[in-house]
Structures are given as structure tokens and as C-alpha cells.
mmCIF file with all atom_site columns, C-alpha atoms in Angstrom:
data_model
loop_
_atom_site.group_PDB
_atom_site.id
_atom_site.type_symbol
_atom_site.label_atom_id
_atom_site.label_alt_id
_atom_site.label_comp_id
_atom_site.label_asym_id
_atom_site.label_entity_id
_atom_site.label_seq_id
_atom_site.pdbx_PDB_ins_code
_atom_site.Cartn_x
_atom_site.Cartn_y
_atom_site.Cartn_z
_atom_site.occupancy
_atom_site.B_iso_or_equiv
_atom_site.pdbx_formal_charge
_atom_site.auth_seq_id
_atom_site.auth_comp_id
_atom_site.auth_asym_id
_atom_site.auth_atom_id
_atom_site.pdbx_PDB_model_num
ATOM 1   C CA . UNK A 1 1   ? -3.654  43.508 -116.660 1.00 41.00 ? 1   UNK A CA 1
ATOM 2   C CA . UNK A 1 2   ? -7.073  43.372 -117.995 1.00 46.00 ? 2   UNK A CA 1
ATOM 3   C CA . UNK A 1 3   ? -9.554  41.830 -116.312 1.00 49.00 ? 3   UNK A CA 1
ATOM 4   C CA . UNK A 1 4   ? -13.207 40.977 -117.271 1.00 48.00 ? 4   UNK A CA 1
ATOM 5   C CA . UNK A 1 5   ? -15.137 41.496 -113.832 1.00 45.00 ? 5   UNK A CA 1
ATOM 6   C CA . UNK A 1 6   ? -17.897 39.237 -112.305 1.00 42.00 ? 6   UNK A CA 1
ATOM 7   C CA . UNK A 1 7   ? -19.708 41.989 -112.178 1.00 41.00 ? 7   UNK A CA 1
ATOM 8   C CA . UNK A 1 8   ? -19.535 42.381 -115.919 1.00 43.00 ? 8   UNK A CA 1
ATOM 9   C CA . UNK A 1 9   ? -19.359 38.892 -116.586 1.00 45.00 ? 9   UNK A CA 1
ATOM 10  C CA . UNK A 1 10  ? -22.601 38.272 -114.331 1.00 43.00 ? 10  UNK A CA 1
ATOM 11  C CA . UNK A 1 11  ? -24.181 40.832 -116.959 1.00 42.00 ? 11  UNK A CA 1
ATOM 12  C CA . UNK A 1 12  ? -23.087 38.928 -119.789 1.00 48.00 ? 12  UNK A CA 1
ATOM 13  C CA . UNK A 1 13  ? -24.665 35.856 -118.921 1.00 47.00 ? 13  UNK A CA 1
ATOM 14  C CA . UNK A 1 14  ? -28.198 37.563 -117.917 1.00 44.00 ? 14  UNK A CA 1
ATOM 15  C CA . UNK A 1 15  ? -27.723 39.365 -121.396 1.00 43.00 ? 15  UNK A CA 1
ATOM 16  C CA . UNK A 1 16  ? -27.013 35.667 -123.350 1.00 46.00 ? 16  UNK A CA 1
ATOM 17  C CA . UNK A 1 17  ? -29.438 34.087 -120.942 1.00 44.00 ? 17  UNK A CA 1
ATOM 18  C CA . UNK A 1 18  ? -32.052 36.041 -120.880 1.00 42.00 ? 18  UNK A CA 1
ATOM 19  C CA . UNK A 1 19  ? -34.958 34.469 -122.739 1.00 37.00 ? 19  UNK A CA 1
ATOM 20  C CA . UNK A 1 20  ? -35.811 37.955 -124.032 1.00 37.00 ? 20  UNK A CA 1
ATOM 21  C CA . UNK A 1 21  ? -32.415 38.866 -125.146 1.00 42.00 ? 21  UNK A CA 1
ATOM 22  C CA . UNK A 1 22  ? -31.865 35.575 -126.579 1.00 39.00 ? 22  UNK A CA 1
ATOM 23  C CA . UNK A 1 23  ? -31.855 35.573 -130.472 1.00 49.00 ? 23  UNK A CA 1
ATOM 24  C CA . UNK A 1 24  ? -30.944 31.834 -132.841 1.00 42.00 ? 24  UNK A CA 1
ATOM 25  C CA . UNK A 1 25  ? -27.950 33.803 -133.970 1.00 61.00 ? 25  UNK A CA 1
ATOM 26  C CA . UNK A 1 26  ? -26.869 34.387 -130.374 1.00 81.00 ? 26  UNK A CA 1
ATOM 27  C CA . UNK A 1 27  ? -25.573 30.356 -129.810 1.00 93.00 ? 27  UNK A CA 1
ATOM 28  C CA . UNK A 1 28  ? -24.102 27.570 -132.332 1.00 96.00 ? 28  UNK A CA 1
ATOM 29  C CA . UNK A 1 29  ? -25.813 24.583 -131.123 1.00 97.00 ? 29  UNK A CA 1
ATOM 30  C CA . UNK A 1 30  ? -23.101 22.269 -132.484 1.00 98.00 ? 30  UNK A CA 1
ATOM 31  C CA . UNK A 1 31  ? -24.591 18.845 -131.212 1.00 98.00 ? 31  UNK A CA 1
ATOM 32  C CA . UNK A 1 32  ? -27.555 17.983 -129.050 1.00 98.00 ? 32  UNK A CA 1
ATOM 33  C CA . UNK A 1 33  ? -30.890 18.831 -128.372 1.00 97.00 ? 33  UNK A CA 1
ATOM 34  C CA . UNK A 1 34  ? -30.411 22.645 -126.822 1.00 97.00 ? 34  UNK A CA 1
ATOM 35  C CA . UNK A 1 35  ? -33.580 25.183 -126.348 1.00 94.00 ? 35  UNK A CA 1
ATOM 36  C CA . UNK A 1 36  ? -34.347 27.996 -124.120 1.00 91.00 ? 36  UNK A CA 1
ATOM 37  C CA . UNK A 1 37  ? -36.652 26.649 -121.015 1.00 92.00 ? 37  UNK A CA 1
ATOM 38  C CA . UNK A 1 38  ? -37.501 30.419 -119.227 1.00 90.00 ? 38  UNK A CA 1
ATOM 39  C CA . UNK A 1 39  ? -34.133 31.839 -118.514 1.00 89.00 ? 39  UNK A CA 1
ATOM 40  C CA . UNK A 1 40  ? -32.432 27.988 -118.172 1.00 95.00 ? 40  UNK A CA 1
ATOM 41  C CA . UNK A 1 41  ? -30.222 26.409 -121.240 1.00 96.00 ? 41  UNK A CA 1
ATOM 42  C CA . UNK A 1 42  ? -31.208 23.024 -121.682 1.00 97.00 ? 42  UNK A CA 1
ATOM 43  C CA . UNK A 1 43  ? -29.774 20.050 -123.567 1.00 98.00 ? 43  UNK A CA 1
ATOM 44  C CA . UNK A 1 44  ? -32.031 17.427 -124.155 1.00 98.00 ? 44  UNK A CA 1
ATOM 45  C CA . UNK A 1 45  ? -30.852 15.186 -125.961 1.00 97.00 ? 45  UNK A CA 1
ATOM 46  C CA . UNK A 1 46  ? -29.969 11.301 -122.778 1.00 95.00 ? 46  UNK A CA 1
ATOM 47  C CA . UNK A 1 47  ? -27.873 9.589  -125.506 1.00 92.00 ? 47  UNK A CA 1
ATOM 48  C CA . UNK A 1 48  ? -25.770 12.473 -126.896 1.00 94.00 ? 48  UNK A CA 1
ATOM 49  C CA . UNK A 1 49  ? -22.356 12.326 -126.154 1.00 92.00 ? 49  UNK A CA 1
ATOM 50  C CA . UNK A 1 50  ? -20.219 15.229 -126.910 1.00 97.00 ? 50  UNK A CA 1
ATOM 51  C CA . UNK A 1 51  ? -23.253 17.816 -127.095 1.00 98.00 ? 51  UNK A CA 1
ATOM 52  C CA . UNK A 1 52  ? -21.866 21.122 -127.082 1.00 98.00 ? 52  UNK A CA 1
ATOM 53  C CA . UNK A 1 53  ? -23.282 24.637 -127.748 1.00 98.00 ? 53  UNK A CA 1
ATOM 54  C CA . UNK A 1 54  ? -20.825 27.682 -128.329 1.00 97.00 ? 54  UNK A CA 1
ATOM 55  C CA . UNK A 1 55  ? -21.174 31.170 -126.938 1.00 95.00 ? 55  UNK A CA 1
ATOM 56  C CA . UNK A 1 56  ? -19.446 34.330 -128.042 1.00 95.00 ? 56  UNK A CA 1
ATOM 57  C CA . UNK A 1 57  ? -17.690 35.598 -124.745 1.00 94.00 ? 57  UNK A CA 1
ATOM 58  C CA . UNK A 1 58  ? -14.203 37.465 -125.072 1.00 95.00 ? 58  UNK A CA 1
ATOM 59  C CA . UNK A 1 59  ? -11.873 36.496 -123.107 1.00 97.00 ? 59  UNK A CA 1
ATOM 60  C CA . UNK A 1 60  ? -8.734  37.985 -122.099 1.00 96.00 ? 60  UNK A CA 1
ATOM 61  C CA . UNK A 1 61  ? -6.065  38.533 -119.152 1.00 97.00 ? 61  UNK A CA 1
ATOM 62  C CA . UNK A 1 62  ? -8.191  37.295 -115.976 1.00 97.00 ? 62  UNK A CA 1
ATOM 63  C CA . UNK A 1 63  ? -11.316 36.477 -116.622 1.00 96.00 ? 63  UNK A CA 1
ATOM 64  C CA . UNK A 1 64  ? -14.577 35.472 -114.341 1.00 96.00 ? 64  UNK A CA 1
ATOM 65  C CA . UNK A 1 65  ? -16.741 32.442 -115.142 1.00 96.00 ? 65  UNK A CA 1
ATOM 66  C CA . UNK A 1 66  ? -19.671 33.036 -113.160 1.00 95.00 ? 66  UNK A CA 1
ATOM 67  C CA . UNK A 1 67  ? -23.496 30.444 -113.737 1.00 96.00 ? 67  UNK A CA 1
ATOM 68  C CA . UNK A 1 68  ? -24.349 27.489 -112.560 1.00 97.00 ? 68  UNK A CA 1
ATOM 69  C CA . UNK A 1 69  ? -25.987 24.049 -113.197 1.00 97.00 ? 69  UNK A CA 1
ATOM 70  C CA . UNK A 1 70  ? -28.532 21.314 -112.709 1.00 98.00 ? 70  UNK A CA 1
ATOM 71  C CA . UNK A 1 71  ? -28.786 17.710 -113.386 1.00 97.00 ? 71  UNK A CA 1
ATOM 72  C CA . UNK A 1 72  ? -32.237 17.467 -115.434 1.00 97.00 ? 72  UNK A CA 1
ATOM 73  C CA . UNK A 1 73  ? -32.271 13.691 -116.438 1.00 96.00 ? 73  UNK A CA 1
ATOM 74  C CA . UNK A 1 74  ? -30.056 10.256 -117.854 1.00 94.00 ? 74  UNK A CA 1
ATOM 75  C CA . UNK A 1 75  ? -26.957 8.693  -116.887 1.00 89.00 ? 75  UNK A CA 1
ATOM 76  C CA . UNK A 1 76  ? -28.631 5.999  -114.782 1.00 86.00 ? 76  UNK A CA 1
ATOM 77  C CA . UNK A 1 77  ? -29.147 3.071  -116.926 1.00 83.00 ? 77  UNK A CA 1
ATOM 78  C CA . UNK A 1 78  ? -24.919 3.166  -117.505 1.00 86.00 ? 78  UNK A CA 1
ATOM 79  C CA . UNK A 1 79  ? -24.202 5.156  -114.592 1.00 90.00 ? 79  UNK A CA 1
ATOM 80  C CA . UNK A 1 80  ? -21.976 7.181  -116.801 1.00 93.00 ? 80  UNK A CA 1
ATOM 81  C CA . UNK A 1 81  ? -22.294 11.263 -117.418 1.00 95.00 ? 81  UNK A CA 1
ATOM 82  C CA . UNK A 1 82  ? -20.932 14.448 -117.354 1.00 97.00 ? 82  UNK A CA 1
ATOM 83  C CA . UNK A 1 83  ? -20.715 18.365 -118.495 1.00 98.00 ? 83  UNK A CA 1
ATOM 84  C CA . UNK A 1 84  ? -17.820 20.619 -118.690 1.00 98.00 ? 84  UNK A CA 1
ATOM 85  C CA . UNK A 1 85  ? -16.801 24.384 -120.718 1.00 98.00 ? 85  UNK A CA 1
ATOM 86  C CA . UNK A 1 86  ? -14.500 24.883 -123.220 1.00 98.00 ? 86  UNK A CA 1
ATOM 87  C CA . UNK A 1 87  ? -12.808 27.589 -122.254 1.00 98.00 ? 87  UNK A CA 1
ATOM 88  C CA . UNK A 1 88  ? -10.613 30.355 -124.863 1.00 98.00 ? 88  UNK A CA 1
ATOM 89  C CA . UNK A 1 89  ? -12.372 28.955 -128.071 1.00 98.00 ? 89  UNK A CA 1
ATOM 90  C CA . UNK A 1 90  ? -11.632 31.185 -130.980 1.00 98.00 ? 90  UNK A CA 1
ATOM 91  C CA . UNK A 1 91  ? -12.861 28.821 -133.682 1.00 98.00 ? 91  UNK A CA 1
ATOM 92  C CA . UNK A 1 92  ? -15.283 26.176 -132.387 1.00 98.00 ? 92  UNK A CA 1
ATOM 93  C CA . UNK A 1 93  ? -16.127 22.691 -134.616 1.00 98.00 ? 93  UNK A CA 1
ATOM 94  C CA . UNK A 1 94  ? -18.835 23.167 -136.914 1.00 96.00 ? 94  UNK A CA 1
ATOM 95  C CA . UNK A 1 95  ? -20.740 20.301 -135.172 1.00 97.00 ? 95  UNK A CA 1
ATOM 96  C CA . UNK A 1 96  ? -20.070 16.981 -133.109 1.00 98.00 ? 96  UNK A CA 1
ATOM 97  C CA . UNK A 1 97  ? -16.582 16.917 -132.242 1.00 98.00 ? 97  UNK A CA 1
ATOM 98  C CA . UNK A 1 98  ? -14.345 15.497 -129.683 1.00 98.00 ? 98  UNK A CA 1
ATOM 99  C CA . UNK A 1 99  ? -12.255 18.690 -129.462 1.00 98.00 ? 99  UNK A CA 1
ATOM 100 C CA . UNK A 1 100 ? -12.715 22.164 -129.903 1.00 98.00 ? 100 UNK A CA 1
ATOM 101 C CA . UNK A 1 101 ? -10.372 24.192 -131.161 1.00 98.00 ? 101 UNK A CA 1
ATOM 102 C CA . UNK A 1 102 ? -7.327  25.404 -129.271 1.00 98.00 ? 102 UNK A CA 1
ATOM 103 C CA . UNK A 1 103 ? -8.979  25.240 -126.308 1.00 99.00 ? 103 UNK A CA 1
ATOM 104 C CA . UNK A 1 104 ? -9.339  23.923 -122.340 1.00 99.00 ? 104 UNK A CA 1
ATOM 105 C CA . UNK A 1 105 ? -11.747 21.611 -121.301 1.00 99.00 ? 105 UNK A CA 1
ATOM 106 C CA . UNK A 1 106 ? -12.584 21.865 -117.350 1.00 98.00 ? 106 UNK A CA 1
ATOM 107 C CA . UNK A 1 107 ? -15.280 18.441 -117.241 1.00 98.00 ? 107 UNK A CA 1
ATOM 108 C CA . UNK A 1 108 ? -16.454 16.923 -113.953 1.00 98.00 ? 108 UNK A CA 1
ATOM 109 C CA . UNK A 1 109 ? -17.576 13.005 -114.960 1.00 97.00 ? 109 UNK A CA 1
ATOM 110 C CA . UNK A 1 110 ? -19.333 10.130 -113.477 1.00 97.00 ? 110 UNK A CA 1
ATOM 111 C CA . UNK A 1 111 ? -18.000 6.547  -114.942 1.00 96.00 ? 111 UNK A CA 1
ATOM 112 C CA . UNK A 1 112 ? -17.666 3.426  -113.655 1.00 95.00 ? 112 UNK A CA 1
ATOM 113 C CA . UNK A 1 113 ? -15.897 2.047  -116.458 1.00 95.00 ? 113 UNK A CA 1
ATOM 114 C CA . UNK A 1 114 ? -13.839 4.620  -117.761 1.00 96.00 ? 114 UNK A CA 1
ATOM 115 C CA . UNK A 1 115 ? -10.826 4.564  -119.611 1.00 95.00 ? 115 UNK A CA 1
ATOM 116 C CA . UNK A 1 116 ? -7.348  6.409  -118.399 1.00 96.00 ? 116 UNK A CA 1
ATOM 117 C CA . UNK A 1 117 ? -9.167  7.887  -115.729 1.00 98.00 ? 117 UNK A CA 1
ATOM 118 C CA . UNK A 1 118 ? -10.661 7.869  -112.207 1.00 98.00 ? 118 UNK A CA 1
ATOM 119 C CA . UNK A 1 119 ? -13.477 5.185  -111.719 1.00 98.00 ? 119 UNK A CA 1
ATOM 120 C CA . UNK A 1 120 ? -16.351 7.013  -110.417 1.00 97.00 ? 120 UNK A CA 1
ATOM 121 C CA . UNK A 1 121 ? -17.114 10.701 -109.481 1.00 97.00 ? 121 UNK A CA 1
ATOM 122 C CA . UNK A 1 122 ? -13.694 12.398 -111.172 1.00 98.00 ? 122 UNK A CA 1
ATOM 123 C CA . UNK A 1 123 ? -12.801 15.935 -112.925 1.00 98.00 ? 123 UNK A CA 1
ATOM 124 C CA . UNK A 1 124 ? -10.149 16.496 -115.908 1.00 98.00 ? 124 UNK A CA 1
ATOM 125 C CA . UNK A 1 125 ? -8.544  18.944 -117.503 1.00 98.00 ? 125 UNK A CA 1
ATOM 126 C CA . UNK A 1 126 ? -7.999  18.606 -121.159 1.00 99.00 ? 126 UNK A CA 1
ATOM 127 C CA . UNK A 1 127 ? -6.254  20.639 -123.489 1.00 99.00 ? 127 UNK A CA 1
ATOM 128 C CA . UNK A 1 128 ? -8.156  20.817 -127.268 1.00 99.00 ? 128 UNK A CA 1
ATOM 129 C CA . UNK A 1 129 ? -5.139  20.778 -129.731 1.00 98.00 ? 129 UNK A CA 1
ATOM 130 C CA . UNK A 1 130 ? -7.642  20.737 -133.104 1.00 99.00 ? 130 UNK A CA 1
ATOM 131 C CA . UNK A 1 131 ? -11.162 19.473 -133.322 1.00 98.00 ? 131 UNK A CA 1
ATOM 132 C CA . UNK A 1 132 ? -10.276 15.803 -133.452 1.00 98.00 ? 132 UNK A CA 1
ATOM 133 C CA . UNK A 1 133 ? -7.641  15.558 -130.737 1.00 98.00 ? 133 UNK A CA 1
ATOM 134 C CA . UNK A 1 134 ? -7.537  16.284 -127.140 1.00 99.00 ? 134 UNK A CA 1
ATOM 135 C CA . UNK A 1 135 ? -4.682  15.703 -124.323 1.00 98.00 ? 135 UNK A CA 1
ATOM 136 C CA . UNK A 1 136 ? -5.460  14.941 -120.603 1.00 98.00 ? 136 UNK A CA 1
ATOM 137 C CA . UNK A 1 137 ? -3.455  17.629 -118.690 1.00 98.00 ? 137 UNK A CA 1
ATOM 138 C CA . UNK A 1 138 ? -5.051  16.500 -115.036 1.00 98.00 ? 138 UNK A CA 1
ATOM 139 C CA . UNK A 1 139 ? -6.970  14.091 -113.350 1.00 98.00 ? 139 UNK A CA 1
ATOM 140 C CA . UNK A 1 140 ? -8.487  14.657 -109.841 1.00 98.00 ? 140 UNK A CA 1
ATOM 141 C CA . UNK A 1 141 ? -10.254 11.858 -107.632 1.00 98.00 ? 141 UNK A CA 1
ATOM 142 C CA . UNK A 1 142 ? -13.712 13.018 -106.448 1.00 97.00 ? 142 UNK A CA 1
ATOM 143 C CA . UNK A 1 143 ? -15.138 10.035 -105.237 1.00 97.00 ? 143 UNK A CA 1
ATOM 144 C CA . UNK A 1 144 ? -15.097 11.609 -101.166 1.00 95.00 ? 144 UNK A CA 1
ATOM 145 C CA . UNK A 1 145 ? -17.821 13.909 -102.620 1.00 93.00 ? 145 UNK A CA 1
ATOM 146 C CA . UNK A 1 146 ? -19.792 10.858 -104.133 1.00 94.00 ? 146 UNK A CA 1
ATOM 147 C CA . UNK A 1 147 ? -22.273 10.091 -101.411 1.00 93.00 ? 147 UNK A CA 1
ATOM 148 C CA . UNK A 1 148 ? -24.023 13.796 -102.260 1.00 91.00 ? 148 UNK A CA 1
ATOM 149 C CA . UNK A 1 149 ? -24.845 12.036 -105.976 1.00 91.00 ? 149 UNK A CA 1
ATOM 150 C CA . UNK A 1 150 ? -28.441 11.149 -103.563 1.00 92.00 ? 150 UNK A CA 1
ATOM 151 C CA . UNK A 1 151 ? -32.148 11.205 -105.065 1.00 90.00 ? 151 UNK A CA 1
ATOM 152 C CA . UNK A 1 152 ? -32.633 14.313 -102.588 1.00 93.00 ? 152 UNK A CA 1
ATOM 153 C CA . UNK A 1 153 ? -29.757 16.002 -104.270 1.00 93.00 ? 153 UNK A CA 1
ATOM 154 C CA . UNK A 1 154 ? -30.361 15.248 -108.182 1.00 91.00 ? 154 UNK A CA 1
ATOM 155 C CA . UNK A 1 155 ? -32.828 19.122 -108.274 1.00 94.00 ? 155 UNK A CA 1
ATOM 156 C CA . UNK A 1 156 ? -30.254 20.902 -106.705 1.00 96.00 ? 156 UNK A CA 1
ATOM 157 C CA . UNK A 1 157 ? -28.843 23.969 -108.726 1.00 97.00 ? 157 UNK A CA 1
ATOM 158 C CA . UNK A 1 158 ? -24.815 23.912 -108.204 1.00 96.00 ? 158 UNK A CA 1
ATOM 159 C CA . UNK A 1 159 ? -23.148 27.370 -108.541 1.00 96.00 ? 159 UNK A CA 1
ATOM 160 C CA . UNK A 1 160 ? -20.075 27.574 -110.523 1.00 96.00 ? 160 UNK A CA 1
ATOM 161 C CA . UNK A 1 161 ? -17.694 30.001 -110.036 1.00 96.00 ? 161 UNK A CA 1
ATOM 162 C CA . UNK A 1 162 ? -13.951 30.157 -111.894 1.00 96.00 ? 162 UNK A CA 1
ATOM 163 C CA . UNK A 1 163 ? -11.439 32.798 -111.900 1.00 97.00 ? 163 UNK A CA 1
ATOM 164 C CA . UNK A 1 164 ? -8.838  32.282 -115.013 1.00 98.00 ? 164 UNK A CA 1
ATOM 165 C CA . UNK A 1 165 ? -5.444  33.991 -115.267 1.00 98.00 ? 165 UNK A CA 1
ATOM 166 C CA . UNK A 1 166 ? -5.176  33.688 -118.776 1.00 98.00 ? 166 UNK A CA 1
ATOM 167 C CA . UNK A 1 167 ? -1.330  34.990 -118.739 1.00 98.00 ? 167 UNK A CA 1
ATOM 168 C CA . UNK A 1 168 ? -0.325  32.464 -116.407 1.00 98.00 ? 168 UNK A CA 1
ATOM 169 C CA . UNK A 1 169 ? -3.382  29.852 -116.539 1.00 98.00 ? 169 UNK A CA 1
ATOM 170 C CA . UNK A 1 170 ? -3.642  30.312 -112.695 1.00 98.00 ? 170 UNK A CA 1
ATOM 171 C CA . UNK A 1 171 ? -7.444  28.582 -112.196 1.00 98.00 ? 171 UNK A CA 1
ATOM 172 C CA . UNK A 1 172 ? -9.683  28.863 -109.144 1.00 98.00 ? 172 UNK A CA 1
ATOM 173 C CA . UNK A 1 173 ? -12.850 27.412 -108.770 1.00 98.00 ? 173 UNK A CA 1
ATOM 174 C CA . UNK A 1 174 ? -15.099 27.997 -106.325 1.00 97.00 ? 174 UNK A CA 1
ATOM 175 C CA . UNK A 1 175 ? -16.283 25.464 -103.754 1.00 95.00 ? 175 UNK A CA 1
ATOM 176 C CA . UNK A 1 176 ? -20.206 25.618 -104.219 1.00 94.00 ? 176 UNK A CA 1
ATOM 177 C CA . UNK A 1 177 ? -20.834 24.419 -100.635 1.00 90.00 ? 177 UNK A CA 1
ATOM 178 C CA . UNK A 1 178 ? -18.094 26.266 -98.746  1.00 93.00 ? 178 UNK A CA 1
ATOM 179 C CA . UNK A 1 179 ? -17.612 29.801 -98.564  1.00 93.00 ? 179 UNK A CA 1
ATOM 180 C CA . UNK A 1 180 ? -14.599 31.341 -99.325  1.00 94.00 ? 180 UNK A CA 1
ATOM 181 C CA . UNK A 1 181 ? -12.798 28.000 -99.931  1.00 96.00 ? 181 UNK A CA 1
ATOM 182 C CA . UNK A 1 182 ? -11.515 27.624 -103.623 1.00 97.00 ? 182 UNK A CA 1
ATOM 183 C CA . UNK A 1 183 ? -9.399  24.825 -105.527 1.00 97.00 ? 183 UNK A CA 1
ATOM 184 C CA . UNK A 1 184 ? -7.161  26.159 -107.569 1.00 98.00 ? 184 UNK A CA 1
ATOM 185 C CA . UNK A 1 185 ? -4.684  24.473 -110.366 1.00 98.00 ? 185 UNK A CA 1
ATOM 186 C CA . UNK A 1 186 ? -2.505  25.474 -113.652 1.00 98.00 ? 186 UNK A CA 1
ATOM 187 C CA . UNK A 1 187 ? -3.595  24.774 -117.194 1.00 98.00 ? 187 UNK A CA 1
ATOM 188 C CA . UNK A 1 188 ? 0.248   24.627 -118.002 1.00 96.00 ? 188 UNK A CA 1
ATOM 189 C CA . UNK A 1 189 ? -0.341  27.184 -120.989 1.00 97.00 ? 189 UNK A CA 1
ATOM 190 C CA . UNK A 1 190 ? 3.572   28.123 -122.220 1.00 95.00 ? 190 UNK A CA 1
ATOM 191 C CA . UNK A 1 191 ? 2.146   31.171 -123.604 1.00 97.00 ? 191 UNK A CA 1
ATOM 192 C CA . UNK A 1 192 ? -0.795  33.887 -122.552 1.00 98.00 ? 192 UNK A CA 1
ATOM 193 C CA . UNK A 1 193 ? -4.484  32.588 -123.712 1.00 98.00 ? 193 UNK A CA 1
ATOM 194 C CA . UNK A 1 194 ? -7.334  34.417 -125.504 1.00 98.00 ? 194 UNK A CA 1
ATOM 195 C CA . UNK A 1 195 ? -10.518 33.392 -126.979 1.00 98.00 ? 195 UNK A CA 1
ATOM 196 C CA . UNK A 1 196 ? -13.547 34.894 -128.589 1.00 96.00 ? 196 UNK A CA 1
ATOM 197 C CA . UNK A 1 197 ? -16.079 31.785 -127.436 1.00 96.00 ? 197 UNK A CA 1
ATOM 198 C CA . UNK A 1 198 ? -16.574 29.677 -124.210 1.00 97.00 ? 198 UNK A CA 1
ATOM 199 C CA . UNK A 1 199 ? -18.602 26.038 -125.322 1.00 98.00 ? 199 UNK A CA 1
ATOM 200 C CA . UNK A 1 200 ? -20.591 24.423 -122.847 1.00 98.00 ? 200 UNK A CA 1
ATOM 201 C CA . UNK A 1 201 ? -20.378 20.440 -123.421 1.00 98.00 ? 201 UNK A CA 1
ATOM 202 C CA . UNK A 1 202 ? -22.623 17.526 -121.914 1.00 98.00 ? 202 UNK A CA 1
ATOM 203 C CA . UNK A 1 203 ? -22.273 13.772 -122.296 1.00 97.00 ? 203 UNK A CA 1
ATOM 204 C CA . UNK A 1 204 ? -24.828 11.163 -121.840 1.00 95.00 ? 204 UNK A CA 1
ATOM 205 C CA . UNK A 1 205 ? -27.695 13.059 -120.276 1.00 96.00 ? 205 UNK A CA 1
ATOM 206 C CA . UNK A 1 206 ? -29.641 16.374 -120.049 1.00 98.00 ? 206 UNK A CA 1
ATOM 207 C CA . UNK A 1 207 ? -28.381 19.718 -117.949 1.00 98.00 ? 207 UNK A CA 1
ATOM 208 C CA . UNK A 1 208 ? -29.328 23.186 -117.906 1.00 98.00 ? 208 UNK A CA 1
ATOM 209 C CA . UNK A 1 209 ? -27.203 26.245 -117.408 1.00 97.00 ? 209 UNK A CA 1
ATOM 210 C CA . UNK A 1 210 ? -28.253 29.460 -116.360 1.00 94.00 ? 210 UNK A CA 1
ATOM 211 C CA . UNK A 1 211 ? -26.983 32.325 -114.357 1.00 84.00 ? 211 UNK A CA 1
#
């Protein structure tokens, strides 16, 4: 089975990263406000829902998603935001789009007037079946975790760790405050996944991504 290590993939992400690797051609900004701020990925942009840059990352057989991120600004005034990946993008929208391709969403959200899914802290899973339509696969309460959402938390940098069986769709993600603890779930794929981009996505305030 191939596998793309974390070793390798933690020398991807330096490479795309990297603020003196980093060339325009290296990203498709598709929607937001994204720059470079030192070696951190940054979308701007409070109102922007659906933001979303795409970056070429092959993926195949079991693959390691390995960065992490940081709450920057927004989301207060509505109490509503989020971020998420795409994950096996082969052909990603040309610009603001509510899917992505043929494609997985993994999003973690804050709402507290959503629609179809948990009120509050949550995290879904969506399959991308074109550019303009997405399916909810799974929806997963987080609201025990809510009272970390604190003023003294808002800086922190959470690491984000996923391991991907893209035969199976076998997913484990990494507890960021626990060691050696892990969630893990199914995408439900019927058939073995492969993609040539991974998209990162925010809605209705500013992150940054780095490695």
C-alpha cells in the first residue's frame, strides 16, 4: 500500500509554507483575502464565507495531514464561524463555491443558529459531489469542548493531525490536547480515493495555517 509519510508530508508543508519557497503560482486563492504573514497562511477577509485556497498535494493510499491552526479574528458579532480541508481534490472550483469537486470536507463550526446541524461548537463531514452540491455524511456534537472557546484561549495555535486510508476511508484525527488519543471515523467512500489538491476553506472570519 502506498503511503505518503508524515515525515514527508511534514516536508511538504515547510516546502508550500515556507515564505521563501512560496511562489503566486504555488496556491489558487479561489475566494477570500489569503497572503503569506512570515511562514503563516492567512485569510483575511471577517465576512467571507466559503473562502477557500487550493494546494497541489498528491494524495494516494494512506496519507498524513500534518499543520495546524489559529483563530486570528471575526465570528463574534453572529457568533457563527468555522474552517475545514477539502480533502482528494483533483479539480477544484475556479472561485467561490459551495463544493469542490469530488471531494471530502472535514469542517469543525461554531453556530448558534444553524441549519440541519448541531447548535453550537459541532464538526461535519461532507462529501463534494460537483462544485455546487454537497451531502452531509456526519455530524458530531462538540459542545463538551465549548467552555475552551475562552478569551485566554482565542491565540492558541491548535495542531492538526489526520491519518487517511484512502482505500478504505479509515480517518483518524489526532486529539490536539491528549497524547496518543485519536478519533477516528469512515468517509463511506464505495471505491479507493485519490486527489492531486487538498483546499483549505474558512467561513465568517480570519485563520492562519501553517506547519
Amino acid at each position: 500500500m502506498k503511503k505518503t509519510s508524515l515525515l514527508v508530508t511534514a516536508l511538504l508543508f515547510f516546502f508550500l509554507f515556507s515564505s521563501a519557497a512560496l511562489s503566486v503560482d504555488e496556491f489558487h486563492y479561489a475566494y477570500g483575502q489569503w497572503e503569506m504573514q512570515g511562514n503563516r497562511l492567512v485569510q483575511k477577509d471577517l465576512l467571507a464565507g466559503m473562502a477557500r485556497v487550493d494546494i497541489p498535494f498528491p494524495q494516494e493510499g494512506t496519507v498524513v495531514y500534518d499543520f495546524n491552526v489559529r483563530y486570528e479574528d471575526g465570528g463574534t458579532e453572529d457568533l457563527h464561524a468555522g474552517f475545514g480541508i477539502h480533502l482528494f481534490v483533483n479539480n477544484p472550483a475556479p472561485g467561490k463555491a459551495w463544493g469542490n469537486d469530488k471531494s471530502y470536507l472535514l469542517w469543525l463550526n461554531y453556530d448558534t443558529d444553524p441549519s440541519g446541524i448541531t447548535n453550537g461548537l459541532s464538526a461535519q463531514v461532507y462529501k463534494s459531489l460537483s462544485h455546487h452540491e454537497m451531502e452531509l455524511v456526519a455530524d458530531y456534537d462538540l459542545n463538551r469542548f465549548a467552555s475552551l472557546l475562552t478569551n485566554t484561549n482565542k491565540d492558541a495555535t491548535i495542531p492538526v493531525k489526520l491519518e487517511v486510508n484512502s482505500n478504505t476511508g479509515d480517518v483518524k484525527i489526532a486529539d490536539p490536547m491528549r497524547d496518543g488519543w485519536v478519533y477516528k471515523f469512515n468517509l463511506g467512500n464505495a471505491k479507493p480515493l485519490n486527489g492531486k489538491f487538498i483546499s483549505l476553506r474558512t467561513n465568517s472570519g480570519s485563520f492562519s495555517f501553517g506547519y
